[in-house]
JSON list of C-alpha atoms in Angstrom, two decimals:
[
{"chain": "A", "resi": 1, "resn": "MET", "atom": "CA", "xyz": [0.00, 0.00, 0.00]},
{"chain": "A", "resi": 2, "resn": "ASN", "atom": "CA", "xyz": [1.07, 3.54, -0.53]},
{"chain": "A", "resi": 3, "resn": "PRO", "atom": "CA", "xyz": [1.27, 6.03, 2.37]},
{"chain": "A", "resi": 4, "resn": "LYS", "atom": "CA", "xyz": [-1.85, 7.77, 1.09]},
{"chain": "A", "resi": 5, "resn": "ASP", "atom": "CA", "xyz": [-3.92, 4.59, 1.44]},
{"chain": "A", "resi": 6, "resn": "LEU", "atom": "CA", "xyz": [-6.30, 4.16, 4.36]},
{"chain": "A", "resi": 7, "resn": "PHE", "atom": "CA", "xyz": [-8.08, 0.99, 5.51]},
{"chain": "A", "resi": 8, "resn": "VAL", "atom": "CA", "xyz": [-11.54, 1.69, 6.94]},
{"chain": "A", "resi": 9, "resn": "TYR", "atom": "CA", "xyz": [-14.24, -0.52, 8.43]},
{"chain": "A", "resi": 10, "resn": "GLY", "atom": "CA", "xyz": [-17.65, 0.08, 9.95]},
{"chain": "A", "resi": 11, "resn": "THR", "atom": "CA", "xyz": [-19.48, 3.31, 9.26]},
{"chain": "A", "resi": 12, "resn": "LEU", "atom": "CA", "xyz": [-16.70, 4.82, 7.14]},
{"chain": "A", "resi": 13, "resn": "ARG", "atom": "CA", "xyz": [-17.23, 2.30, 4.34]},
{"chain": "A", "resi": 14, "resn": "SER", "atom": "CA", "xyz": [-18.87, 3.31, 1.08]},
{"chain": "A", "resi": 15, "resn": "GLY", "atom": "CA", "xyz": [-22.63, 3.27, 1.16]},
{"chain": "A", "resi": 16, "resn": "PHE", "atom": "CA", "xyz": [-22.92, 4.72, 4.66]},
{"chain": "A", "resi": 17, "resn": "GLU", "atom": "CA", "xyz": [-24.72, 8.05, 4.87]},
{"chain": "A", "resi": 18, "resn": "ASN", "atom": "CA", "xyz": [-23.04, 9.87, 7.74]},
{"chain": "A", "resi": 19, "resn": "ALA", "atom": "CA", "xyz": [-21.08, 13.11, 7.43]},
{"chain": "A", "resi": 20, "resn": "SER", "atom": "CA", "xyz": [-17.67, 11.45, 7.88]},
{"chain": "A", "resi": 21, "resn": "ALA", "atom": "CA", "xyz": [-18.32, 8.74, 5.29]},
{"chain": "A", "resi": 22, "resn": "ARG", "atom": "CA", "xyz": [-19.54, 11.37, 2.82]},
{"chain": "A", "resi": 23, "resn": "SER", "atom": "CA", "xyz": [-16.47, 13.52, 3.52]},
{"chain": "A", "resi": 24, "resn": "LEU", "atom": "CA", "xyz": [-14.15, 10.56, 2.92]},
{"chain": "A", "resi": 25, "resn": "SER", "atom": "CA", "xyz": [-15.97, 9.71, -0.29]},
{"chain": "A", "resi": 26, "resn": "ALA", "atom": "CA", "xyz": [-15.64, 13.30, -1.52]},
{"chain": "A", "resi": 27, "resn": "SER", "atom": "CA", "xyz": [-11.92, 13.60, -0.76]},
{"chain": "A", "resi": 28, "resn": "ALA", "atom": "CA", "xyz": [-10.61, 10.10, -1.59]},
{"chain": "A", "resi": 29, "resn": "SER", "atom": "CA", "xyz": [-10.82, 7.36, -4.20]},
{"chain": "A", "resi": 30, "resn": "LEU", "atom": "CA", "xyz": [-12.14, 3.92, -3.31]},
{"chain": "A", "resi": 31, "resn": "ARG", "atom": "CA", "xyz": [-9.63, 1.22, -4.25]},
{"chain": "A", "resi": 32, "resn": "GLY", "atom": "CA", "xyz": [-11.81, -1.69, -3.18]},
{"chain": "A", "resi": 33, "resn": "ALA", "atom": "CA", "xyz": [-12.68, -4.26, -0.57]},
{"chain": "A", "resi": 34, "resn": "ALA", "atom": "CA", "xyz": [-9.98, -5.40, 1.82]},
{"chain": "A", "resi": 35, "resn": "LYS", "atom": "CA", "xyz": [-9.44, -7.36, 5.00]},
{"chain": "A", "resi": 36, "resn": "VAL", "atom": "CA", "xyz": [-6.80, -7.41, 7.74]},
{"chain": "A", "resi": 37, "resn": "HIS", "atom": "CA", "xyz": [-6.03, -9.90, 10.46]},
{"chain": "A", "resi": 38, "resn": "GLY", "atom": "CA", "xyz": [-7.73, -8.37, 13.46]},
{"chain": "A", "resi": 39, "resn": "ARG", "atom": "CA", "xyz": [-10.41, -8.50, 16.07]},
{"chain": "A", "resi": 40, "resn": "LEU", "atom": "CA", "xyz": [-13.23, -6.02, 16.70]},
{"chain": "A", "resi": 41, "resn": "PHE", "atom": "CA", "xyz": [-14.18, -4.92, 20.20]},
{"chain": "A", "resi": 42, "resn": "LEU", "atom": "CA", "xyz": [-16.61, -2.40, 21.64]},
{"chain": "A", "resi": 43, "resn": "VAL", "atom": "CA", "xyz": [-15.27, 1.00, 22.71]},
{"chain": "A", "resi": 44, "resn": "ALA", "atom": "CA", "xyz": [-18.14, 2.99, 24.24]},
{"chain": "A", "resi": 45, "resn": "ASP", "atom": "CA", "xyz": [-20.62, 3.19, 21.34]},
{"chain": "A", "resi": 46, "resn": "TYR", "atom": "CA", "xyz": [-18.37, 2.22, 18.45]},
{"chain": "A", "resi": 47, "resn": "ALA", "atom": "CA", "xyz": [-16.19, -0.66, 17.28]},
{"chain": "A", "resi": 48, "resn": "GLY", "atom": "CA", "xyz": [-12.43, -0.62, 17.65]},
{"chain": "A", "resi": 49, "resn": "ALA", "atom": "CA", "xyz": [-10.00, -2.98, 15.96]},
{"chain": "A", "resi": 50, "resn": "ILE", "atom": "CA", "xyz": [-6.79, -4.55, 17.18]},
{"chain": "A", "resi": 51, "resn": "PRO", "atom": "CA", "xyz": [-4.31, -6.74, 15.29]},
{"chain": "A", "resi": 52, "resn": "SER", "atom": "CA", "xyz": [-4.60, -10.50, 15.61]},
{"chain": "A", "resi": 53, "resn": "ASP", "atom": "CA", "xyz": [-2.33, -13.38, 14.70]},
{"chain": "A", "resi": 54, "resn": "ALA", "atom": "CA", "xyz": [-5.25, -15.83, 14.70]},
{"chain": "A", "resi": 55, "resn": "GLU", "atom": "CA", "xyz": [-5.91, -17.25, 11.25]},
{"chain": "A", "resi": 56, "resn": "SER", "atom": "CA", "xyz": [-9.66, -17.11, 11.80]},
{"chain": "A", "resi": 57, "resn": "GLU", "atom": "CA", "xyz": [-9.91, -13.45, 12.91]},
{"chain": "A", "resi": 58, "resn": "TRP", "atom": "CA", "xyz": [-10.49, -10.87, 10.20]},
{"chain": "A", "resi": 59, "resn": "VAL", "atom": "CA", "xyz": [-11.72, -7.29, 10.02]},
{"chain": "A", "resi": 60, "resn": "PHE", "atom": "CA", "xyz": [-13.42, -6.59, 6.68]},
{"chain": "A", "resi": 61, "resn": "GLY", "atom": "CA", "xyz": [-13.45, -3.12, 5.17]},
{"chain": "A", "resi": 62, "resn": "GLU", "atom": "CA", "xyz": [-12.17, -1.05, 2.26]},
{"chain": "A", "resi": 63, "resn": "VAL", "atom": "CA", "xyz": [-9.03, 0.74, 1.15]},
{"chain": "A", "resi": 64, "resn": "TRP", "atom": "CA", "xyz": [-9.24, 4.36, 0.08]},
{"chain": "A", "resi": 65, "resn": "THR", "atom": "CA", "xyz": [-6.51, 6.49, -1.51]},
{"chain": "A", "resi": 66, "resn": "LEU", "atom": "CA", "xyz": [-6.54, 9.90, 0.14]},
{"chain": "A", "resi": 67, "resn": "GLY", "atom": "CA", "xyz": [-6.21, 13.04, -1.97]},
{"chain": "A", "resi": 68, "resn": "GLU", "atom": "CA", "xyz": [-5.25, 15.24, 0.99]},
{"chain": "A", "resi": 69, "resn": "PRO", "atom": "CA", "xyz": [-4.05, 12.82, 3.70]},
{"chain": "A", "resi": 70, "resn": "GLU", "atom": "CA", "xyz": [-3.31, 15.32, 6.50]},
{"chain": "A", "resi": 71, "resn": "ALA", "atom": "CA", "xyz": [-6.63, 17.16, 6.23]},
{"chain": "A", "resi": 72, "resn": "THR", "atom": "CA", "xyz": [-8.67, 13.97, 5.80]},
{"chain": "A", "resi": 73, "resn": "LEU", "atom": "CA", "xyz": [-7.02, 12.19, 8.74]},
{"chain": "A", "resi": 74, "resn": "ARG", "atom": "CA", "xyz": [-7.53, 15.26, 10.94]},
{"chain": "A", "resi": 75, "resn": "THR", "atom": "CA", "xyz": [-11.25, 15.23, 10.09]},
{"chain": "A", "resi": 76, "resn": "LEU", "atom": "CA", "xyz": [-11.56, 11.47, 10.63]},
{"chain": "A", "resi": 77, "resn": "ASP", "atom": "CA", "xyz": [-9.73, 11.68, 13.98]},
{"chain": "A", "resi": 78, "resn": "GLU", "atom": "CA", "xyz": [-12.45, 14.07, 15.20]},
{"chain": "A", "resi": 79, "resn": "TYR", "atom": "CA", "xyz": [-15.09, 11.56, 14.11]}
]
């Protein structure tokens, strides 16, 4: 992956209609579906992900190429 690529899961994926997903869609290009070895867990009201070495644990999402990485990541961090 290139340093401008971002893996997202949950409500940041394409097709979600929240302000952050729309902002990502407007400022980045969808490369496609992806998955990483990981495990989801609940953090307050949202899902967090941590790496996993277990063959059976996957987090499914998408990879986006960011047009303006610093600005986009700043916005997503607030989300």
